[in-house]
Coordinates of C-alpha atoms in Angstrom, one line a residue:
M9 CA 308.8 -278.6 18.7
A10 CA 308.2 -282.3 18.0
V11 CA 305.6 -282.5 20.7
V12 CA 303.7 -279.5 19.4
A13 CA 303.6 -281.0 15.9
R14 CA 302.4 -284.3 17.1
T15 CA 299.7 -282.6 19.0
G16 CA 298.5 -280.6 16.1
R17 CA 298.2 -283.8 13.8
G18 CA 296.3 -285.5 16.6
G19 CA 293.8 -282.6 16.9
G20 CA 293.1 -282.5 13.1
G21 CA 292.3 -286.3 13.0
S22 CA 290.0 -286.0 15.8
A23 CA 288.0 -283.2 14.0
F24 CA 287.9 -285.3 10.7
S25 CA 286.5 -288.3 12.6
S26 CA 283.9 -286.3 14.3
A27 CA 282.6 -284.9 11.0
L28 CA 282.5 -288.3 9.5
R29 CA 280.5 -289.7 12.2
S30 CA 278.0 -286.9 12.0
F31 CA 277.6 -287.5 8.2
F32 CA 276.9 -291.2 8.7
S33 CA 274.5 -290.4 11.6
Y34 CA 272.6 -288.0 9.3
R35 CA 272.3 -290.6 6.5
I36 CA 271.1 -293.2 9.0
F37 CA 268.5 -290.8 10.4
V38 CA 267.1 -289.9 6.9
S39 CA 267.0 -293.5 5.9
A40 CA 265.2 -294.3 9.1
M41 CA 262.6 -291.6 8.5
F42 CA 261.9 -292.7 4.9
T43 CA 261.5 -296.3 6.2
L44 CA 259.1 -295.2 8.9
L45 CA 257.1 -293.1 6.4
F46 CA 257.0 -296.1 4.0
F47 CA 255.7 -298.5 6.6
A48 CA 253.2 -295.9 7.9
T49 CA 251.9 -295.4 4.4
A50 CA 251.7 -299.1 3.6
S51 CA 249.9 -299.6 6.9
V52 CA 247.2 -297.1 6.1
L53 CA 246.7 -298.5 2.6
F54 CA 246.6 -302.1 3.7
S55 CA 244.2 -301.3 6.5
S56 CA 241.9 -299.2 4.3
H57 CA 238.8 -300.3 2.5
P58 CA 238.1 -299.1 -1.0
A59 CA 235.9 -295.9 -1.4
H60 CA 232.2 -296.4 -1.0
F61 CA 229.2 -294.1 -1.2
N62 CA 227.9 -294.4 2.4
D63 CA 228.1 -296.5 5.6
N64 CA 225.4 -298.9 4.2
S65 CA 227.1 -299.5 0.9
E66 CA 227.6 -303.1 -0.1
I67 CA 230.8 -302.2 -2.1
Q68 CA 233.5 -304.2 -0.4
T69 CA 236.9 -305.2 -1.5
T70 CA 239.8 -306.7 0.2
G71 CA 242.6 -304.5 1.4
N72 CA 245.2 -306.4 -0.6
A73 CA 243.4 -306.1 -3.9
Y74 CA 242.7 -302.4 -3.4
M75 CA 246.3 -301.9 -2.3
H76 CA 247.7 -303.9 -5.3
R77 CA 245.6 -302.0 -7.8
T78 CA 246.5 -298.7 -6.3
F79 CA 250.1 -299.2 -6.7
L80 CA 249.8 -300.7 -10.1
A81 CA 247.5 -297.9 -11.3
L82 CA 250.5 -295.5 -11.7
K83 CA 251.8 -297.8 -14.4
S84 CA 249.0 -300.1 -15.6
D85 CA 245.6 -298.2 -14.8
P86 CA 245.5 -294.6 -15.9
L87 CA 241.7 -294.6 -15.4
K88 CA 242.0 -295.0 -11.6
T89 CA 242.2 -291.2 -11.0
R90 CA 239.1 -290.6 -13.0
L91 CA 237.3 -293.4 -11.1
D92 CA 238.3 -292.0 -7.7
L93 CA 237.1 -288.5 -8.8
I94 CA 233.7 -289.8 -9.8
H95 CA 233.5 -291.7 -6.7
K96 CA 234.3 -288.7 -4.5
Q97 CA 231.8 -286.6 -6.3
A98 CA 229.0 -289.1 -5.7
S99 CA 229.9 -289.4 -2.0
D100 CA 229.9 -285.7 -1.5
H101 CA 226.5 -285.4 -3.0
I102 CA 225.2 -288.2 -0.9
V103 CA 226.3 -286.3 2.3
L104 CA 224.8 -283.0 0.9
V105 CA 221.4 -284.6 0.2
N106 CA 221.3 -286.3 3.6
A107 CA 222.2 -283.0 5.3
Y108 CA 219.3 -281.2 3.6
A109 CA 217.0 -284.1 4.5
A110 CA 218.1 -284.0 8.2
Y111 CA 217.7 -280.2 8.4
A112 CA 214.1 -280.5 6.9
R113 CA 213.2 -283.1 9.5
K114 CA 214.6 -280.8 12.3
L115 CA 212.6 -277.7 11.1
K116 CA 209.5 -279.9 10.9
L117 CA 208.6 -278.2 7.6
E118 CA 205.6 -279.1 5.6
I119 CA 207.8 -280.6 2.9
S120 CA 207.1 -284.4 3.1
K121 CA 207.5 -284.5 -0.6
Q122 CA 210.9 -283.0 -0.4
L123 CA 211.9 -285.4 2.3
R124 CA 211.0 -288.3 0.1
M125 CA 212.9 -286.8 -2.9
F126 CA 216.0 -286.3 -0.7
D127 CA 215.9 -289.9 0.7
D128 CA 215.2 -291.4 -2.8
M129 CA 218.1 -289.4 -4.2
A130 CA 220.5 -290.7 -1.5
Q131 CA 219.3 -294.3 -2.2
N132 CA 219.8 -293.8 -5.9
F133 CA 223.4 -292.8 -5.4
S134 CA 223.9 -295.9 -3.3
D135 CA 222.1 -298.2 -5.8
V136 CA 224.5 -297.1 -8.5
G137 CA 227.5 -298.3 -6.6
V138 CA 226.2 -301.7 -5.7
K139 CA 225.1 -302.6 -9.2
P140 CA 226.8 -306.0 -10.0
T141 CA 228.3 -304.7 -13.2
Y142 CA 230.0 -301.7 -11.6
R143 CA 230.9 -303.5 -8.4
T144 CA 232.6 -306.4 -10.1
T145 CA 234.3 -304.5 -12.9
L146 CA 235.3 -301.3 -11.1
F147 CA 235.7 -302.1 -7.4
E148 CA 236.4 -305.8 -6.9
S149 CA 238.5 -306.4 -9.9
N150 CA 242.2 -306.5 -9.5
G151 CA 242.7 -305.9 -13.3
P152 CA 242.6 -302.7 -15.2
V153 CA 239.4 -300.5 -15.3
D154 CA 237.1 -301.1 -18.2
E155 CA 236.9 -297.8 -19.9
E156 CA 233.5 -298.5 -21.4
V157 CA 232.0 -299.4 -18.1
L158 CA 233.7 -296.5 -16.4
R159 CA 232.1 -294.1 -19.0
Q160 CA 228.8 -295.6 -18.4
F161 CA 229.2 -295.3 -14.6
E162 CA 230.4 -291.7 -15.0
K163 CA 227.4 -290.8 -17.1
E164 CA 225.0 -292.3 -14.6
V165 CA 226.6 -290.7 -11.6
K166 CA 226.7 -287.3 -13.3
D167 CA 223.0 -287.5 -14.3
K168 CA 222.1 -288.1 -10.6
I169 CA 224.5 -285.3 -9.5
K170 CA 222.8 -282.9 -11.9
V171 CA 219.2 -284.0 -10.6
A172 CA 220.5 -283.5 -7.0
R173 CA 221.8 -280.0 -7.7
L174 CA 218.6 -279.1 -9.4
M175 CA 216.6 -280.3 -6.5
I176 CA 218.8 -278.5 -4.0
A177 CA 218.7 -275.3 -5.9
E178 CA 214.9 -275.4 -6.1
N179 CA 214.5 -275.9 -2.4
K180 CA 217.4 -273.9 -1.1
E181 CA 215.1 -271.0 0.0
S182 CA 213.5 -273.3 2.5
Y183 CA 216.8 -274.0 4.4
D184 CA 219.0 -270.9 3.8
N185 CA 218.1 -268.4 6.5
Q186 CA 220.2 -265.7 5.1
L187 CA 218.5 -266.1 1.8
K188 CA 215.1 -266.0 3.5
I189 CA 216.1 -262.7 5.3
Q190 CA 217.3 -261.2 2.1
K191 CA 214.1 -262.2 0.3
L192 CA 212.0 -260.7 3.1
K193 CA 214.0 -257.5 2.9
D194 CA 213.4 -257.3 -0.8
T195 CA 209.8 -258.0 -0.3
I196 CA 209.4 -255.3 2.3
F197 CA 211.3 -252.9 0.1
A198 CA 209.1 -253.7 -2.9
V199 CA 205.9 -253.2 -0.8
N200 CA 207.2 -250.0 0.6
E201 CA 208.0 -248.7 -3.0
L202 CA 204.3 -249.6 -3.9
L203 CA 203.0 -247.9 -0.7
I204 CA 204.9 -244.6 -1.5
K205 CA 203.7 -244.7 -5.1
A206 CA 200.1 -245.4 -4.0
K207 CA 200.4 -242.5 -1.4
K208 CA 201.6 -240.1 -4.1
N209 CA 198.9 -241.2 -6.5
G210 CA 196.3 -240.9 -3.7
A211 CA 197.5 -237.4 -2.8
F212 CA 197.4 -236.3 -6.4
A213 CA 193.9 -237.7 -6.9
S214 CA 192.7 -236.2 -3.6
L215 CA 194.1 -232.8 -4.6
I216 CA 192.3 -233.0 -8.0
A217 CA 189.1 -234.0 -6.3
A218 CA 189.4 -231.2 -3.7
K219 CA 190.3 -228.4 -6.0
S220 CA 188.2 -229.2 -9.0
T221 CA 184.6 -227.8 -9.3
P222 CA 182.2 -230.7 -8.7
K223 CA 179.5 -231.2 -11.3
S224 CA 176.7 -230.4 -8.9
L225 CA 178.3 -227.0 -8.0
H226 CA 178.7 -226.1 -11.7
C227 CA 175.1 -227.2 -12.3
L228 CA 173.8 -224.9 -9.5
A229 CA 175.7 -221.9 -10.8
M230 CA 174.5 -222.5 -14.3
R231 CA 170.9 -222.9 -13.2
L232 CA 171.1 -219.7 -11.2
M233 CA 172.6 -217.9 -14.2
G234 CA 169.9 -219.3 -16.4
E235 CA 167.2 -218.0 -14.0
R236 CA 168.8 -214.5 -14.2
I237 CA 168.8 -214.5 -17.9
A238 CA 165.2 -215.8 -18.2
S239 CA 163.8 -213.2 -15.7
P240 CA 166.1 -210.1 -15.7
E241 CA 163.4 -207.8 -14.3
K242 CA 163.2 -209.9 -11.1
Y243 CA 166.8 -209.5 -10.4
R244 CA 167.6 -205.9 -10.9
D245 CA 170.2 -204.4 -8.6
E246 CA 168.9 -202.5 -5.6
E247 CA 170.2 -199.5 -3.9
P248 CA 172.6 -200.2 -1.0
K249 CA 170.9 -200.3 2.4
P250 CA 172.0 -198.1 5.2
E251 CA 172.5 -201.2 7.4
F252 CA 175.4 -202.2 5.3
E253 CA 177.5 -199.4 6.8
D254 CA 175.9 -199.2 10.3
P255 CA 178.6 -199.9 12.8
S256 CA 176.2 -200.7 15.6
L257 CA 175.2 -203.9 13.8
Y258 CA 177.1 -207.2 13.7
H259 CA 179.0 -207.4 10.4
Y260 CA 180.4 -210.5 8.8
A261 CA 182.7 -210.8 5.8
I262 CA 182.6 -213.9 3.6
F263 CA 184.7 -214.1 0.4
S264 CA 183.9 -217.1 -1.8
D265 CA 182.9 -218.2 -5.4
N266 CA 180.9 -221.2 -3.9
V267 CA 177.2 -220.4 -3.8
I268 CA 176.1 -223.5 -1.8
A269 CA 178.9 -223.1 0.8
V270 CA 178.2 -219.3 1.4
S271 CA 174.5 -220.1 1.8
V272 CA 175.3 -222.6 4.5
V273 CA 177.5 -220.2 6.4
V274 CA 174.8 -217.5 6.3
N275 CA 172.0 -219.9 7.1
S276 CA 173.9 -221.5 10.1
A277 CA 174.9 -218.1 11.5
V278 CA 171.3 -216.7 11.3
K279 CA 169.6 -219.8 12.7
N280 CA 171.9 -219.7 15.8
A281 CA 171.7 -215.9 16.3
E282 CA 169.7 -214.6 19.1
E283 CA 168.8 -211.4 17.3
P284 CA 169.3 -212.2 13.5
W285 CA 167.8 -208.8 12.4
K286 CA 171.0 -207.3 13.7
H287 CA 173.4 -209.3 11.5
V288 CA 174.8 -208.1 8.2
F289 CA 176.7 -210.4 5.8
H290 CA 179.1 -208.9 3.3
I291 CA 179.6 -211.4 0.5
V292 CA 182.3 -210.8 -2.1
T293 CA 182.7 -213.2 -5.1
D294 CA 184.2 -212.9 -8.5
K295 CA 182.5 -211.5 -11.6
M296 CA 181.7 -214.9 -13.0
N297 CA 179.7 -216.0 -10.0
L298 CA 178.2 -212.6 -9.1
A299 CA 174.9 -213.2 -10.8
A300 CA 174.4 -216.6 -9.5
M301 CA 175.2 -215.5 -5.9
K302 CA 172.7 -212.6 -6.1
V303 CA 170.0 -214.8 -7.7
W304 CA 170.3 -217.3 -4.8
F305 CA 169.7 -214.8 -2.1
K306 CA 166.9 -213.2 -4.1
M307 CA 165.2 -216.6 -4.5
R308 CA 165.9 -217.7 -1.0
P309 CA 165.9 -214.6 1.4
V310 CA 167.7 -214.9 4.7
E311 CA 165.4 -215.8 7.6
G312 CA 165.0 -213.5 10.6
G313 CA 165.5 -210.2 8.9
A314 CA 169.2 -210.5 8.5
F315 CA 170.9 -208.4 5.7
V316 CA 173.0 -209.7 2.9
E317 CA 175.2 -207.5 0.5
V318 CA 176.7 -209.3 -2.5
K319 CA 179.5 -207.7 -4.5
A320 CA 182.2 -208.6 -7.0
V321 CA 185.8 -208.1 -6.1
E322 CA 186.1 -206.0 -9.3
E323 CA 183.9 -203.3 -7.7
F324 CA 186.6 -202.4 -5.2
T325 CA 188.5 -200.4 -7.7
F326 CA 191.4 -199.5 -5.4
L327 CA 192.4 -203.3 -5.6
N328 CA 194.6 -202.9 -8.8
P329 CA 198.2 -204.0 -9.6
S330 CA 199.6 -200.6 -8.8
Y331 CA 198.4 -200.9 -5.1
V332 CA 198.2 -204.7 -4.5
P333 CA 201.5 -206.5 -4.6
V334 CA 199.9 -209.8 -5.2
L335 CA 198.1 -208.7 -8.3
R336 CA 201.3 -207.2 -9.6
Q337 CA 203.2 -210.5 -8.9
M338 CA 200.4 -212.5 -10.6
E339 CA 200.7 -210.4 -13.7
S340 CA 204.4 -211.0 -13.8
A341 CA 203.8 -214.7 -13.3
N342 CA 206.4 -214.9 -10.6
L343 CA 204.1 -215.9 -7.8
Y344 CA 203.2 -219.6 -7.0
I345 CA 204.9 -220.9 -10.1
E346 CA 207.1 -223.4 -8.2
D347 CA 206.7 -225.4 -5.2
K348 CA 209.8 -227.3 -4.1
A349 CA 208.1 -229.5 -1.5
E350 CA 209.9 -232.8 -1.1
N351 CA 208.4 -236.2 -1.7
E352 CA 205.8 -235.0 -4.2
T353 CA 205.3 -235.9 -7.7
A354 CA 205.7 -233.3 -10.4
E355 CA 201.9 -233.4 -11.0
V356 CA 201.2 -232.6 -7.4
K357 CA 203.7 -229.7 -7.3
N358 CA 202.2 -228.3 -10.5
T359 CA 198.6 -228.7 -9.3
K360 CA 199.4 -227.0 -6.0
S361 CA 201.3 -224.1 -7.7
R362 CA 198.4 -223.4 -9.9
N363 CA 195.6 -223.9 -7.4
P364 CA 192.9 -221.3 -8.0
K365 CA 192.6 -220.7 -4.3
H366 CA 196.2 -219.4 -4.2
L367 CA 195.8 -217.5 -7.5
S368 CA 192.5 -215.8 -6.7
M369 CA 192.3 -212.4 -5.2
L370 CA 189.4 -213.6 -3.1
N371 CA 192.0 -215.4 -0.9
H372 CA 193.8 -212.1 -0.3
L373 CA 190.8 -209.8 0.4
K374 CA 191.0 -210.3 4.2
F375 CA 194.1 -208.0 4.2
Y376 CA 192.1 -205.1 2.9
L377 CA 189.0 -205.1 5.3
P378 CA 189.6 -201.6 6.7
E379 CA 189.6 -200.1 3.3
M380 CA 186.7 -202.2 2.0
Y381 CA 184.5 -201.3 4.9
P382 CA 185.8 -197.8 6.0
K383 CA 182.8 -197.0 8.2
L384 CA 182.9 -200.1 10.3
H385 CA 184.7 -200.7 13.7
R386 CA 184.7 -204.5 14.0
I387 CA 184.1 -207.2 11.5
L388 CA 184.0 -211.0 11.8
F389 CA 185.8 -212.8 8.9
L390 CA 184.4 -216.3 8.1
D391 CA 185.7 -218.8 5.6
D392 CA 183.2 -220.5 3.4
D393 CA 183.9 -223.9 4.8
V394 CA 182.7 -223.2 8.3
V395 CA 179.5 -223.9 10.1
V396 CA 178.2 -221.6 12.9
Q397 CA 176.7 -223.5 15.8
K398 CA 176.2 -220.8 18.4
D399 CA 175.4 -217.1 18.7
L400 CA 178.6 -215.1 18.0
T401 CA 177.6 -211.6 19.2
A402 CA 179.9 -211.9 22.2
L403 CA 182.9 -211.5 19.9
W404 CA 181.8 -207.9 19.1
K405 CA 181.9 -207.1 22.8
L406 CA 185.1 -208.9 23.5
D407 CA 187.9 -206.8 25.1
M408 CA 190.8 -207.0 22.5
D409 CA 193.4 -205.4 24.8
G410 CA 194.4 -203.1 22.0
K411 CA 195.0 -206.0 19.6
V412 CA 193.8 -206.2 16.0
N413 CA 193.1 -209.9 15.3
G414 CA 191.2 -212.2 17.6
A415 CA 192.0 -215.8 16.7
V416 CA 192.3 -219.3 18.1
E417 CA 195.8 -220.5 18.5
T418 CA 196.6 -223.9 16.9
C419 CA 200.0 -224.8 18.3
F420 CA 200.5 -227.9 20.5
G421 CA 204.0 -229.1 21.7
S422 CA 206.5 -228.3 18.9
F423 CA 203.9 -228.3 16.2
Q424 CA 202.2 -225.4 14.4
R425 CA 204.9 -222.9 15.3
Y426 CA 206.1 -220.1 13.2
A427 CA 209.1 -222.1 12.2
Q428 CA 206.8 -224.4 10.2
Y429 CA 205.5 -221.6 8.1
L430 CA 208.4 -219.1 7.6
N431 CA 211.9 -219.5 6.3
F432 CA 214.1 -218.9 9.3
S433 CA 217.3 -219.3 7.3
H434 CA 216.4 -215.8 5.9
P435 CA 218.2 -213.1 8.0
M436 CA 215.1 -210.8 8.1
I437 CA 212.8 -213.6 9.3
R438 CA 215.4 -214.7 11.9
E439 CA 215.7 -211.1 13.1
K440 CA 212.0 -210.1 13.3
F441 CA 210.2 -213.3 14.5
N442 CA 210.5 -216.0 17.1
P443 CA 210.4 -219.5 15.5
K444 CA 208.7 -220.9 18.6
A445 CA 205.9 -218.4 18.5
C446 CA 202.5 -220.1 18.4
A447 CA 200.6 -220.0 15.2
W448 CA 196.9 -219.3 14.8
A449 CA 194.2 -220.0 12.2
F450 CA 192.3 -218.0 9.7
G451 CA 188.7 -219.0 9.3
M452 CA 186.9 -217.3 12.1
N453 CA 188.7 -214.0 13.1
I454 CA 187.3 -211.0 14.8
F455 CA 189.1 -207.8 13.5
D456 CA 189.3 -204.5 15.2
L457 CA 189.3 -202.3 12.2
D458 CA 190.1 -199.2 14.1
A459 CA 193.2 -200.7 15.7
W460 CA 194.2 -202.1 12.2
R461 CA 194.1 -198.6 10.7
R462 CA 196.0 -197.2 13.7
E463 CA 198.8 -199.8 13.4
R464 CA 198.8 -199.5 9.5
L465 CA 199.0 -203.2 9.2
T466 CA 198.0 -203.2 5.5
E467 CA 201.1 -201.4 4.7
Q468 CA 203.0 -203.9 6.8
Y469 CA 201.5 -206.7 4.7
H470 CA 202.5 -204.9 1.5
Y471 CA 206.0 -204.7 2.8
W472 CA 206.4 -208.4 3.4
Q473 CA 204.5 -209.4 0.2
D474 CA 206.9 -207.2 -1.9
L475 CA 210.0 -209.0 -0.1
N476 CA 208.6 -212.3 -0.9
E477 CA 208.3 -212.0 -4.7
D478 CA 210.9 -214.7 -5.1
Q479 CA 209.2 -216.8 -2.4
S480 CA 212.3 -216.7 -0.2
L481 CA 210.4 -215.8 3.0
W482 CA 207.5 -218.4 2.6
K483 CA 205.9 -220.5 -0.1
L484 CA 202.2 -220.8 -0.6
G485 CA 199.1 -219.6 1.1
T486 CA 198.0 -216.5 3.1
L487 CA 198.5 -217.8 6.6
P488 CA 202.4 -217.0 6.6
P489 CA 201.9 -213.4 5.6
G490 CA 199.1 -213.2 8.1
L491 CA 201.3 -214.6 10.9
M492 CA 203.9 -211.9 10.0
T493 CA 201.4 -209.0 9.5
F494 CA 199.6 -209.7 12.9
Y495 CA 202.7 -210.7 14.8
S496 CA 202.3 -209.3 18.4
T497 CA 198.8 -207.9 17.4
T498 CA 196.8 -211.0 17.8
K499 CA 194.6 -211.8 20.8
S500 CA 194.2 -215.5 21.7
L501 CA 190.6 -216.7 21.8
D502 CA 189.3 -219.6 23.8
K503 CA 189.5 -222.8 21.7
T504 CA 185.7 -223.4 21.9
W505 CA 185.2 -220.5 19.6
H506 CA 186.8 -222.2 16.6
V507 CA 187.3 -226.0 16.2
L508 CA 189.4 -226.9 13.2
G509 CA 190.3 -230.0 11.2
L510 CA 187.0 -231.5 10.2
G511 CA 188.2 -231.7 6.5
Y512 CA 191.3 -233.9 7.4
N513 CA 191.2 -235.1 11.0
P514 CA 188.7 -238.1 11.7
S515 CA 189.7 -238.3 15.4
I516 CA 188.1 -235.0 16.6
S517 CA 185.7 -235.9 19.4
M518 CA 182.0 -235.1 19.1
D519 CA 182.1 -233.5 22.5
E520 CA 184.6 -231.0 21.2
I521 CA 182.6 -230.3 18.2
S522 CA 179.3 -229.9 20.0
N523 CA 180.9 -227.4 22.3
A524 CA 182.4 -225.3 19.5
A525 CA 180.7 -222.1 18.4
V526 CA 182.3 -222.5 14.9
I527 CA 183.4 -225.7 13.3
H528 CA 185.8 -225.5 10.3
F529 CA 186.1 -228.1 7.5
N530 CA 189.7 -227.0 6.6
G531 CA 191.5 -229.6 4.6
N532 CA 190.8 -231.3 1.3
M533 CA 187.7 -233.3 2.5
K534 CA 185.2 -230.5 2.1
P535 CA 181.6 -231.4 3.1
W536 CA 180.2 -230.7 -0.4
L537 CA 182.6 -233.2 -2.0
D538 CA 182.2 -237.0 -2.4
I539 CA 185.4 -237.4 -0.4
A540 CA 184.0 -235.7 2.7
M541 CA 184.2 -237.7 6.0
N542 CA 180.8 -239.2 6.6
Q543 CA 181.0 -238.8 10.5
F544 CA 181.1 -235.0 10.1
K545 CA 179.2 -234.3 6.8
H546 CA 175.8 -234.1 8.5
L547 CA 176.9 -231.2 10.6
W548 CA 177.1 -229.2 7.3
T549 CA 174.2 -230.7 5.3
K550 CA 171.6 -230.0 7.9
Y551 CA 172.0 -226.2 7.0
V552 CA 171.7 -226.8 3.2
D553 CA 168.4 -225.5 1.8
N554 CA 167.3 -228.8 0.3
E555 CA 163.9 -227.2 -0.6
M556 CA 165.6 -224.9 -3.1
E557 CA 164.4 -226.3 -6.5
F558 CA 167.9 -226.0 -8.2
V559 CA 169.6 -228.0 -5.3
Q560 CA 167.3 -230.8 -6.0
M561 CA 167.7 -230.6 -9.8
C562 CA 171.6 -230.6 -9.5
N563 CA 171.6 -233.9 -7.5
F564 CA 173.8 -232.9 -4.7
G565 CA 173.3 -236.2 -3.1
L566 CA 173.2 -234.8 0.3

């Protein structure tokens, strides 16, 4: 028992001694660390020079004086922190100014003035620090900092900092690539906005110029009307000639209110016809221009013995709202009131929707040719903006393969397909038509009127026109309903029969034009307008009757 007790006391003493030694070892370690830290700090302070503005600064103080004043500052120099802060700000701005100057030299920019400014600014900062007053009082003195001198020093440094910042801000764009990129993007965006606006304004102006009646055309119509009023006995209506219904002759249909344009179509066709006395032109206009149209062809009879019949659309009494869907829809003001085309101004939309071309019955007469000319077998439809360059009689002898409409197709690649004219999101359109079917053009079309009557295509046209009262099948124009009415009943003609685009496409080759039987000025740049393309205008003007006195008086400027 005694042995055991002695052993236990011995073990407890040993543990106590171990803990005591560990405690004193810890205190010795901590003391040693503080001592080392103190000596390291003192070494750094004693080996350091006082703060200076740059490597070339002449501000020099001894390590002992700076160390002595640093330690005393906590008790005897409260302005020391303020001086160090001012000193650091000045040093930072010297580095910044030198950096901009170095970057400018590297870029070799044409900014020699800026380089001088940056160099002068860096030198000014250095000169402030080496002024005798500041060097002696603030940096070399072992005594307390003079507050008045410090305030003056601070003011001078801050003034120079302010100047440096202003100078850097003014010239930052020359050095900040990101800022340059952003500025360039902003410029591109602004220019693009101006371009879009200019295009919209140009489109609107072009549309107004294209759809308005030029002063010269108005003048011509008024002069012709005046002639009719002045000499009514000379322009009495004659009895219809039997040739107007003779199916053995070559019949043309032209629907227009433009006297000069119709005269060019007739004149060009007659001059290029091999047997002009076999050609009959059926001209239909509105009541307002009927007298002017009749007076023109009375004053300037067609050469070669060709026949011209002039009528007003109102003379075809079957064309009334009870029969014609378009007239019914016009009366109810539901047709062509809204055009939701994207990227157009409200003015352009409104002008398009109320375009007289779309609102005039003249534009829809082509769908009633079999009823207008019931005794004819074939008829060639011509727009008033075409010029005939060759004899066209071969079209009346063409084998139509049972088709109704002979026309030139206009599709190429994925363009000018049915999908561009019809709304294929509508189930009826999707069911009846192929979106990839090739479109064709109105303007020069040979119609087999017998086949038309057999296929009852006018009824088909009425069916689609009735369904489109809300414009859910197509928007504007007569080509979409034409594509639907003559779907699968159109015979494709050789492209040399009808070359289009002279009213909007300046890149058409002259070889293509010279080989064409009919050239078409479709588009806004009609040849009788000031906005016509000069390279094509002469193809039209050479058929204008410049010897006609009213043409000269109305100053067409051809």
